[in-house]
Short mmCIF file of C-alpha atoms and ligand atoms in Angstrom, two decimals:
data_model
loop_
_atom_site.label_atom_id
_atom_site.label_comp_id
_atom_site.label_asym_id
_atom_site.label_seq_id
_atom_site.Cartn_x
_atom_site.Cartn_y
_atom_site.Cartn_z
CA MET A 1 11.49 23.42 -1.50
CA LYS A 2 10.23 26.52 -3.55
CA SER A 3 13.56 27.32 -4.91
CA ARG A 4 13.97 23.70 -5.85
CA ARG A 5 10.79 23.81 -7.56
CA ARG A 6 11.99 26.83 -9.55
CA VAL A 7 15.18 24.92 -10.59
CA PHE A 8 13.07 22.00 -11.59
CA THR A 9 10.68 24.25 -13.56
CA ALA A 10 13.67 25.67 -15.46
CA TRP A 11 14.83 22.26 -16.07
CA LEU A 12 11.42 21.45 -17.65
CA VAL A 13 11.68 24.48 -19.79
CA CYS A 14 15.09 23.33 -21.05
CA ILE A 15 13.99 19.93 -21.87
CA GLY A 16 11.06 21.30 -23.70
CA ALA A 17 8.20 20.27 -21.38
CA PHE A 18 6.63 23.53 -21.40
CA PRO A 19 4.26 24.08 -24.52
CA GLY A 20 4.79 27.99 -24.48
CA LEU A 21 6.58 28.04 -27.82
CA MET A 22 4.26 25.28 -29.05
CA GLY A 23 1.26 27.16 -28.24
CA LEU A 24 -0.34 27.76 -24.93
CA ASP A 25 -3.95 27.62 -26.44
CA ALA A 26 -3.64 24.06 -27.00
CA ALA A 27 -2.83 23.29 -23.43
CA HIS A 28 -5.63 25.46 -22.20
CA ALA A 29 -8.20 23.75 -24.56
CA GLN A 30 -7.91 20.58 -22.49
CA SER A 31 -7.88 22.56 -19.26
CA GLN A 32 -10.84 20.57 -17.70
CA SER A 33 -9.38 17.15 -17.73
CA LEU A 34 -6.51 15.83 -15.51
CA ASP A 35 -4.10 13.22 -16.51
CA VAL A 36 -4.14 10.77 -13.54
CA LEU A 37 -1.29 7.85 -13.42
CA HIS A 38 -1.87 5.30 -11.10
CA TRP A 39 -1.71 1.24 -10.80
CA TRP A 40 -5.27 0.61 -9.74
CA THR A 41 -6.13 -1.91 -12.52
CA SER A 42 -7.60 -4.90 -10.75
CA ALA A 43 -11.43 -5.23 -10.74
CA SER A 44 -11.85 -3.51 -7.43
CA GLU A 45 -9.01 -0.84 -8.00
CA ARG A 46 -10.60 -0.07 -11.26
CA ARG A 47 -14.03 0.22 -9.87
CA ALA A 48 -12.65 2.56 -6.91
CA ALA A 49 -10.87 4.86 -9.31
CA ASP A 50 -14.07 4.86 -11.50
CA GLN A 51 -16.10 5.99 -8.57
CA LEU A 52 -13.56 8.72 -7.90
CA SER A 53 -13.83 9.78 -11.40
CA ALA A 54 -17.63 9.95 -11.19
CA LEU A 55 -17.52 11.98 -8.02
CA LEU A 56 -15.27 14.60 -9.72
CA VAL A 57 -17.69 15.23 -12.58
CA PRO A 58 -19.88 17.47 -10.59
CA ALA A 59 -16.85 19.28 -9.43
CA GLY A 60 -16.08 20.23 -13.11
CA VAL A 61 -12.98 17.78 -13.24
CA GLN A 62 -12.45 14.99 -15.80
CA TRP A 63 -10.39 12.16 -14.80
CA ASN A 64 -8.14 11.31 -17.79
CA ASP A 65 -6.95 7.79 -17.06
CA ALA A 66 -3.23 6.71 -17.42
CA ALA A 67 -3.38 3.37 -15.48
CA ILE A 68 -0.27 1.23 -15.48
CA PRO A 69 -0.88 -2.40 -14.55
CA GLY A 70 1.32 -4.14 -11.99
CA GLY A 71 0.52 -5.01 -8.26
CA GLY A 72 2.35 -2.82 -5.91
CA GLY A 73 3.00 -0.21 -8.40
CA MET A 74 6.41 -1.65 -9.63
CA ALA A 75 5.83 -0.64 -13.26
CA ALA A 76 3.79 2.38 -12.49
CA VAL A 77 6.73 4.11 -10.53
CA LYS A 78 9.11 3.46 -13.55
CA VAL A 79 6.60 4.80 -16.09
CA LEU A 80 6.37 7.96 -13.82
CA LYS A 81 10.04 8.29 -13.76
CA SER A 82 10.35 8.08 -17.55
CA ARG A 83 7.47 10.47 -18.33
CA VAL A 84 9.14 13.01 -15.92
CA LEU A 85 12.58 12.42 -17.66
CA MET A 86 10.83 12.91 -21.15
CA GLY A 87 9.21 16.29 -19.75
CA ASP A 88 5.81 14.98 -19.74
CA PRO A 89 4.74 14.36 -16.11
CA PRO A 90 1.12 13.65 -15.58
CA ASP A 91 -1.19 16.20 -13.77
CA VAL A 92 -1.78 13.66 -10.92
CA ALA A 93 0.19 10.57 -9.81
CA GLN A 94 -0.35 7.82 -7.14
CA LEU A 95 2.82 8.64 -5.30
CA ILE A 96 2.84 7.05 -1.80
CA GLY A 97 5.02 7.43 1.34
CA SER A 98 8.59 7.84 0.94
CA THR A 99 8.39 8.24 -2.93
CA LEU A 100 6.18 11.25 -2.25
CA THR A 101 8.97 12.98 -0.35
CA GLU A 102 11.55 11.98 -2.97
CA TRP A 103 9.54 13.73 -5.77
CA ALA A 104 8.71 16.72 -3.33
CA ASP A 105 12.55 17.19 -2.93
CA VAL A 106 13.12 17.81 -6.68
CA GLY A 107 10.14 20.29 -6.68
CA LEU A 108 7.82 18.08 -8.65
CA VAL A 109 4.71 18.23 -6.34
CA LEU A 110 2.33 21.04 -5.95
CA PRO A 111 1.83 22.03 -2.29
CA LEU A 112 -1.58 21.72 -1.24
CA ASN A 113 -1.48 23.95 1.94
CA ALA A 114 -4.68 26.15 0.74
CA VAL A 115 -6.86 23.11 0.48
CA ALA A 116 -5.48 21.54 3.76
CA ALA A 117 -6.51 24.78 5.53
CA ARG A 118 -9.92 25.04 3.83
CA GLN A 119 -10.67 21.54 4.50
CA LYS A 120 -9.32 21.70 8.21
CA TRP A 121 -7.11 18.68 7.55
CA GLN A 122 -5.39 19.33 11.03
CA GLN A 123 -8.72 18.40 12.59
CA ALA A 124 -10.23 16.04 10.08
CA LEU A 125 -7.40 13.63 9.29
CA PHE A 126 -5.50 11.26 11.55
CA PRO A 127 -2.26 12.77 12.52
CA THR A 128 -0.09 10.00 11.21
CA VAL A 129 -1.97 10.59 7.85
CA LEU A 130 -1.28 14.18 8.13
CA SER A 131 2.25 13.94 8.92
CA LEU A 132 3.00 11.34 5.94
CA VAL A 133 1.64 14.08 3.51
CA SER A 134 3.48 16.90 5.16
CA TYR A 135 7.03 17.70 4.07
CA LYS A 136 9.21 20.60 5.21
CA GLY A 137 6.14 22.51 6.30
CA GLU A 138 4.01 21.74 3.22
CA VAL A 139 1.16 19.60 2.46
CA ILE A 140 2.10 17.58 -0.62
CA ALA A 141 -0.53 15.11 -1.30
CA ALA A 142 -4.20 14.21 -0.93
CA PRO A 143 -4.84 11.15 1.03
CA LEU A 144 -7.46 8.56 -0.11
CA GLY A 145 -7.40 5.63 2.04
CA ILE A 146 -5.64 3.46 4.91
CA HIS A 147 -4.66 -0.03 3.87
CA ARG A 148 -3.87 -2.71 6.76
CA ILE A 149 -1.03 -5.01 5.55
CA ASN A 150 -1.20 -7.26 8.48
CA SER A 151 -4.51 -8.84 7.27
CA LEU A 152 -5.02 -12.61 7.04
CA LEU A 153 -8.04 -13.28 4.75
CA TYR A 154 -9.68 -16.79 4.99
CA ASN A 155 -12.19 -18.82 3.11
CA ARG A 156 -15.17 -19.49 5.38
CA HIS A 157 -16.50 -22.39 3.31
CA LEU A 158 -13.37 -24.35 3.80
CA PHE A 159 -12.92 -23.48 7.41
CA THR A 160 -16.49 -24.69 8.14
CA ARG A 161 -16.03 -27.71 6.01
CA LEU A 162 -12.98 -28.75 8.22
CA GLU A 163 -14.68 -27.35 11.40
CA LEU A 164 -11.76 -24.90 12.09
CA SER A 165 -11.53 -21.61 13.65
CA PRO A 166 -9.40 -18.79 12.38
CA PRO A 167 -6.04 -18.82 13.70
CA ARG A 168 -5.01 -16.18 16.37
CA THR A 169 -1.68 -17.48 17.30
CA TRP A 170 1.10 -19.15 15.21
CA SER A 171 0.62 -22.46 16.74
CA GLU A 172 -3.05 -22.46 15.85
CA PHE A 173 -2.01 -21.40 12.27
CA GLU A 174 0.41 -24.25 12.08
CA ASN A 175 -2.49 -26.64 13.39
CA VAL A 176 -4.98 -25.34 10.60
CA ALA A 177 -2.15 -25.35 7.88
CA ARG A 178 -1.63 -29.07 8.79
CA LYS A 179 -5.12 -29.95 8.65
CA PHE A 180 -5.71 -28.29 5.21
CA SER A 181 -2.59 -29.93 3.87
CA ALA A 182 -3.78 -33.23 5.01
CA ALA A 183 -7.17 -32.58 3.38
CA GLY A 184 -5.55 -31.81 0.17
CA ILE A 185 -6.25 -28.03 0.20
CA LYS A 186 -3.65 -25.44 -0.13
CA PRO A 187 -3.29 -23.69 3.20
CA LEU A 188 -1.84 -20.29 1.82
CA ALA A 189 -2.27 -18.46 -1.48
CA TRP A 190 0.73 -16.40 -2.36
CA SER A 191 3.42 -16.25 -5.02
CA ASP A 192 7.26 -15.57 -5.03
CA GLU A 193 6.79 -11.95 -6.68
CA ALA A 194 9.31 -10.05 -4.78
CA TRP A 195 6.79 -7.47 -3.41
CA GLN A 196 4.37 -10.10 -2.42
CA ILE A 197 7.17 -11.95 -0.37
CA ALA A 198 7.99 -8.83 1.33
CA THR A 199 4.48 -8.00 2.05
CA VAL A 200 4.07 -11.31 3.85
CA PHE A 201 7.40 -10.94 5.57
CA GLU A 202 6.82 -7.52 7.11
CA SER A 203 3.72 -9.06 8.85
CA LEU A 204 5.73 -11.89 10.18
CA LEU A 205 8.42 -9.53 11.36
CA LEU A 206 6.01 -7.45 13.20
CA ALA A 207 4.40 -10.44 14.82
CA GLU A 208 7.77 -11.82 15.86
CA ALA A 209 9.55 -8.54 16.86
CA GLY A 210 6.67 -6.37 18.09
CA PRO A 211 6.26 -2.62 17.33
CA ALA A 212 9.27 -1.49 19.19
CA LEU A 213 11.82 -3.59 17.63
CA TYR A 214 10.14 -3.12 14.05
CA GLN A 215 10.46 0.60 14.45
CA GLN A 216 14.17 0.18 15.36
CA MET A 217 14.70 -1.90 12.10
CA ILE A 218 12.49 -0.13 9.74
CA VAL A 219 12.23 3.31 10.76
CA GLN A 220 15.39 3.98 12.76
CA ARG A 221 17.28 1.66 10.49
CA LYS A 222 19.59 0.29 13.25
CA SER A 223 21.67 -2.36 11.71
CA THR A 224 22.24 -4.20 15.11
CA ALA A 225 18.60 -4.55 15.44
CA TRP A 226 18.46 -6.59 12.25
CA MET A 227 20.69 -9.28 14.06
CA ASP A 228 18.09 -10.01 16.76
CA PRO A 229 16.94 -13.55 17.05
CA ARG A 230 13.49 -12.72 16.54
CA VAL A 231 14.38 -11.62 12.96
CA GLU A 232 15.84 -15.05 12.35
CA LYS A 233 12.60 -16.58 13.57
CA ALA A 234 10.54 -14.48 11.15
CA LEU A 235 12.71 -15.41 8.28
CA LEU A 236 12.41 -19.10 9.17
CA ARG A 237 8.72 -18.81 9.41
CA LEU A 238 8.77 -17.18 6.00
CA ARG A 239 10.43 -20.32 4.67
CA TRP A 240 8.08 -22.61 6.55
CA LEU A 241 5.30 -20.71 5.03
CA ARG A 242 6.85 -21.50 1.50
CA SER A 243 7.19 -25.17 2.25
CA LEU A 244 3.29 -25.53 2.85
CA SER A 245 2.71 -26.04 -0.96
CA GLU A 246 4.21 -25.60 -4.35
CA MET A 247 4.72 -21.99 -4.74
CA PRO A 248 3.55 -20.39 -8.00
CA VAL A 249 6.29 -18.38 -9.97
CA GLU A 250 5.49 -14.71 -10.45
CA GLN A 251 1.76 -15.19 -9.98
CA VAL A 252 -0.04 -11.78 -9.84
CA TRP A 253 -1.80 -11.15 -6.45
CA THR A 254 -5.24 -11.29 -8.07
CA ALA A 255 -4.54 -14.89 -9.17
CA SER A 256 -3.78 -15.70 -5.52
CA ALA A 257 -6.99 -14.16 -4.36
CA ARG A 258 -8.77 -16.14 -6.98
CA GLU A 259 -7.42 -19.35 -5.28
CA LEU A 260 -8.99 -18.12 -2.19
CA MET A 261 -12.42 -17.32 -3.87
CA THR A 262 -12.43 -20.63 -5.75
CA ASP A 263 -12.15 -22.67 -2.56
CA SER A 264 -8.61 -23.79 -3.88
CA ALA A 265 -6.71 -22.28 -1.06
CA ALA A 266 -7.57 -21.56 2.58
CA MET A 267 -5.98 -18.38 3.73
CA MET A 268 -3.78 -15.33 2.21
CA ILE A 269 -1.70 -12.86 3.97
CA MET A 270 -2.03 -9.75 2.01
CA GLY A 271 -3.00 -6.01 2.28
CA ASP A 272 -6.88 -5.69 2.83
CA TRP A 273 -7.15 -4.57 -0.89
CA ALA A 274 -7.51 -8.34 -1.44
CA SER A 275 -10.90 -8.13 0.43
CA GLY A 276 -12.04 -5.43 -1.81
CA GLU A 277 -11.05 -7.56 -4.73
CA LEU A 278 -13.04 -10.58 -3.41
CA MET A 279 -15.97 -8.26 -2.99
CA ALA A 280 -15.72 -6.95 -6.62
CA TRP A 281 -15.84 -10.32 -7.79
CA GLY A 282 -19.27 -10.90 -5.80
CA ALA A 283 -17.77 -12.57 -2.73
CA ASN A 284 -19.65 -11.80 0.63
CA PRO A 285 -17.67 -11.09 3.57
CA ASN A 286 -20.53 -12.58 5.85
CA THR A 287 -20.69 -15.84 4.20
CA ASP A 288 -17.71 -16.61 1.79
CA PHE A 289 -14.71 -14.98 3.41
CA ALA A 290 -13.50 -13.12 6.36
CA CYS A 291 -10.43 -11.64 7.74
CA VAL A 292 -8.58 -11.50 11.16
CA VAL A 293 -5.24 -10.00 11.79
CA VAL A 294 -2.04 -11.82 11.26
CA PRO A 295 -1.32 -13.93 14.23
CA GLY A 296 0.68 -12.01 16.94
CA THR A 297 -0.34 -8.61 15.53
CA ALA A 298 -3.52 -7.92 17.38
CA HIS A 299 -3.77 -4.11 18.24
CA MET A 300 -1.06 -3.22 15.77
CA HIS A 301 -1.72 -1.66 12.28
CA LEU A 302 0.80 -2.14 9.75
CA TYR A 303 -0.22 0.67 7.44
CA SER A 304 0.09 1.84 3.86
CA VAL A 305 -1.69 5.01 3.01
CA ASP A 306 -2.82 5.77 -0.70
CA THR A 307 -2.23 9.24 -1.78
CA LEU A 308 -2.56 11.19 -5.06
CA ALA A 309 0.12 13.90 -5.47
CA MET A 310 -0.63 16.90 -7.88
CA LEU A 311 2.36 17.38 -10.09
CA VAL A 312 3.98 20.56 -11.37
CA ASN A 313 3.84 20.61 -15.06
CA ALA A 314 3.49 22.89 -18.07
CA ARG A 315 -0.28 22.60 -18.30
CA HIS A 316 -0.95 24.79 -15.26
CA HIS A 317 -3.99 22.94 -13.98
CA GLU A 318 -3.44 24.26 -10.48
CA ALA A 319 -6.99 25.24 -9.85
CA LEU A 320 -8.34 21.98 -11.16
CA GLN A 321 -5.64 20.03 -9.23
CA GLU A 322 -6.69 21.58 -5.98
CA LYS A 323 -10.43 20.85 -6.78
CA MET A 324 -9.48 17.21 -7.14
CA ALA A 325 -7.57 17.24 -3.85
CA GLU A 326 -10.58 18.73 -2.05
CA THR A 327 -13.00 16.44 -3.58
CA ILE A 328 -11.27 13.06 -3.02
CA SER A 329 -10.44 14.05 0.78
CA ALA A 330 -14.15 15.08 1.50
CA MET A 331 -16.31 12.54 3.32
CA PRO A 332 -18.60 11.31 0.33
CA ALA A 333 -15.46 10.33 -1.67
CA GLN A 334 -13.82 8.93 1.13
CA LEU A 335 -16.83 6.61 2.07
CA ALA A 336 -17.45 5.41 -1.53
CA TYR A 337 -13.82 4.84 -2.59
CA ASN A 338 -12.86 3.03 0.54
CA ARG A 339 -15.80 0.68 0.69
CA ILE A 340 -14.81 -0.71 -2.79
CA LYS A 341 -10.97 -0.68 -2.12
CA GLY A 342 -11.10 -2.68 1.05
CA SER A 343 -9.28 0.28 2.97
CA VAL A 344 -10.60 2.77 5.36
CA PRO A 345 -11.04 6.50 5.42
CA VAL A 346 -8.14 8.75 6.46
CA ARG A 347 -10.76 10.93 8.28
CA ARG A 348 -11.14 10.63 12.01
CA ASP A 349 -14.65 12.30 11.94
CA LEU A 350 -16.59 9.19 11.17
CA GLY A 351 -19.92 9.01 12.98
CA ALA A 352 -21.04 5.99 14.77
CA SER A 353 -23.72 4.79 12.17
CA THR A 354 -20.86 5.01 9.31
CA LEU A 355 -18.56 3.08 11.51
CA ALA A 356 -21.34 0.49 12.02
CA ALA A 357 -21.87 0.20 8.37
CA LEU A 358 -18.15 -0.71 7.60
CA SER A 359 -17.33 -4.38 6.98
CA GLY A 360 -15.77 -6.26 9.90
CA CYS A 361 -12.25 -6.01 8.71
CA ALA A 362 -12.57 -2.34 7.95
CA ARG A 363 -14.16 -1.36 11.35
CA ASP A 364 -11.30 -3.23 13.10
CA SER A 365 -8.67 -1.52 10.81
CA TRP A 366 -10.09 1.98 11.55
CA GLU A 367 -10.69 1.53 15.11
CA THR A 368 -7.12 0.23 15.63
CA PHE A 369 -5.63 3.06 13.56
CA ALA A 370 -7.85 5.38 15.70
CA SER A 371 -6.85 3.73 19.08
CA PRO A 372 -4.32 5.72 21.14
CA ASN A 373 -3.27 2.41 22.63
CA ALA A 374 -2.66 0.65 19.25
CA ALA A 375 0.78 0.44 17.49
CA ARG A 376 0.75 2.15 14.10
CA VAL A 377 3.69 1.07 12.14
CA PRO A 378 4.44 1.90 8.48
CA SER A 379 4.92 -0.57 5.69
CA LEU A 380 8.34 -0.96 4.18
CA ALA A 381 7.02 -3.19 1.31
CA HIS A 382 4.61 -0.34 0.41
CA ARG A 383 7.06 2.55 0.58
CA MET A 384 5.85 4.07 3.74
CA ALA A 385 9.12 3.79 5.47
CA ALA A 386 12.06 3.69 2.78
CA ASP A 387 12.76 5.01 -0.62
CA GLU A 388 12.19 3.00 -3.88
CA ALA A 389 15.63 1.54 -4.09
CA THR A 390 15.86 0.47 -0.50
CA LYS A 391 12.39 -1.19 -0.61
CA ASP A 392 13.66 -3.15 -3.87
CA ALA A 393 16.66 -4.09 -2.35
CA VAL A 394 14.95 -5.59 0.68
CA ALA A 395 12.46 -7.26 -1.33
CA GLN A 396 15.16 -8.76 -3.44
CA THR A 397 17.12 -9.92 -0.55
CA LEU A 398 13.87 -11.60 0.82
CA TRP A 399 13.30 -13.14 -2.56
CA ARG A 400 16.71 -14.51 -2.77
CA PHE A 401 16.57 -15.96 0.79
CA LEU A 402 13.25 -17.68 0.06
CA THR A 403 14.20 -19.16 -3.40
CA ASP A 404 17.92 -20.28 -2.54
CA PRO A 405 17.83 -22.84 0.37
CA ARG A 406 21.44 -22.49 0.71
CA MET A 407 21.23 -18.99 2.09
CA GLU A 408 21.18 -19.04 5.99
CA ALA A 409 18.72 -17.04 7.88
CA GLN A 410 21.90 -15.20 9.60
CA GLU A 411 23.26 -14.20 6.22
CA ALA A 412 19.82 -12.85 5.20
CA GLN A 413 19.92 -10.93 8.20
CA LYS A 414 23.35 -9.44 7.61
CA ARG A 415 22.17 -8.60 4.09
CA LEU A 416 19.00 -6.79 5.21
CA ALA A 417 21.00 -4.85 7.86
CA SER A 418 23.30 -3.68 5.25
CA VAL A 419 20.65 -2.76 2.52
CA ILE A 420 18.64 -0.69 4.92
CA ARG A 421 21.42 1.18 6.74
CA THR A 422 20.74 4.74 7.47
CA PRO A 423 20.67 6.68 4.18
C1 BGC B 1 -1.50 0.11 -2.81
C2 BGC B 1 -2.83 -0.46 -3.06
C3 BGC B 1 -2.88 -1.50 -4.32
C4 BGC B 1 -2.11 -2.55 -4.03
C5 BGC B 1 -1.92 -3.68 -4.96
C6 BGC B 1 -0.49 -1.13 -2.85
O1 BGC B 1 0.74 -0.57 -2.85
O2 BGC B 1 -1.29 0.98 -1.81
O3 BGC B 1 -3.91 0.72 -3.37
O4 BGC B 1 -4.38 -1.93 -4.30
O5 BGC B 1 -0.62 -1.92 -3.95
O6 BGC B 1 -1.81 -2.89 -6.31
#
C-alpha cells in the first residue's frame, strides 16, 4: 500500500495538488482546521456531526464542514471523486465499507495504526468493526457507529388506535397492513429512490434467505445462489409492499420519516438513523414511535458501520488527523454521537449502566451485534459488501424490477446474479 501511496502522491504533485510552489505557509496557516466531507445533512445527522465538532474543540481540532446533501451518500461519493481528481481531496471523508478499501488501494488513505495501538482498538472494538477498517495489515479509518438496517419503525399512536401489535412475522405484517389500508392509513412509508428500495430489499432477502444464503449471495457472490426460490419470494414481497399504497417518486428518506412522525403512515423499514431523525424532531421513543426488527430477522444484524477516513493530501495535517481519529473513537464521542444518530457504539466495553441508558432499539442492536450466537451480515446497499459500481447496479436492477411490472422475478434474479458476479 505504501508504494501505491508514493505513486499517488507523485500523481498529486503532477496535477498541482501540492501547494509547495504556491507557498507552504498558506497551507500551514490553516493547520488547525480539518476539511470534513460527509453526507450528514438531515436534522439528526447534522446534530450528530455538530456534536463531534464540539468534542473536537478541546482537542485543538476545528471541524471545517464540507457536507454534501443526499441520503445514502449518493452525491457525496461523486463529489469526493471529483475533488480527488481535481487534486483537492478533503482532509477527512465519510468513506465506508468497500469504498474505503477502494480508496486505500490507490494510496489515498492515511494509515491509523499508531492511533489504533495507542487506543487499544484490538481490545476495545468489536472484531467485525476492526476488520472492516483494516486492510492489508493497516488500519485505514476511524469507526463511529453501527447502524442496523433490518429495523422496522412503527407509529405507536396508530398501532394503539387500531389496537394492533407490532408484527413479528410476515403473516402478522400482512394482517396489520390490511387493517391500516382498510382504515385509510398508509401502511408503509418509503419511496422509489433506488437506494431506499435496495435498503428495504436486503432486509427482505435476509428474512427470506437466512444468513447463510445471504452470505453466499452478497459476500461470496455465488451466482447460483441468486437463482434460489427464496430470492424470488423476497422479490415478490418487495412488489407486494409496493402494491400497498401509491409510492412517492424520488421522495427523500426524511420525507418518508415525516409521514411516520405525522401519523400519516404506520411503519417504515429503514436503517435506524430514521429513529435518530424522529428523535431530533422531538418524537419520543417511549410514547410516539418504537422499533422492532424486520419480521424474520430476529437475532440477525444487517449492519452498516459509519467511518471517517483521514485522506493523504498536500496540507500535511497528519497529527491533527490522528487527533480526530483518537477523539471520535473514544468513549465520550461514541456515546454522544450515537445517541443522536440512532446507531450504537463500535466499542464492546460499554458498562451495564451505559447499556441500560440506551433506547430499546439501540440496546437490542448493540446486544445482537455483541452476541456470539447472532448473525452479523453486511449491508450491500450501504457499501459494506460491494464496491460503488456493483452496489449501484444492484440498486438499479431492483428499481427496474419494482417500477416495471413486465419484468418477471426470475429475470431480475438472473440480472442480479450477473451484476454481482465475483469481481
Ligand atoms: C449512512 C448513515 C446515514 C444514512 C442516510 C447511510 O449510508 O451510513 O450515516 O444517516 O446513509 O443518509
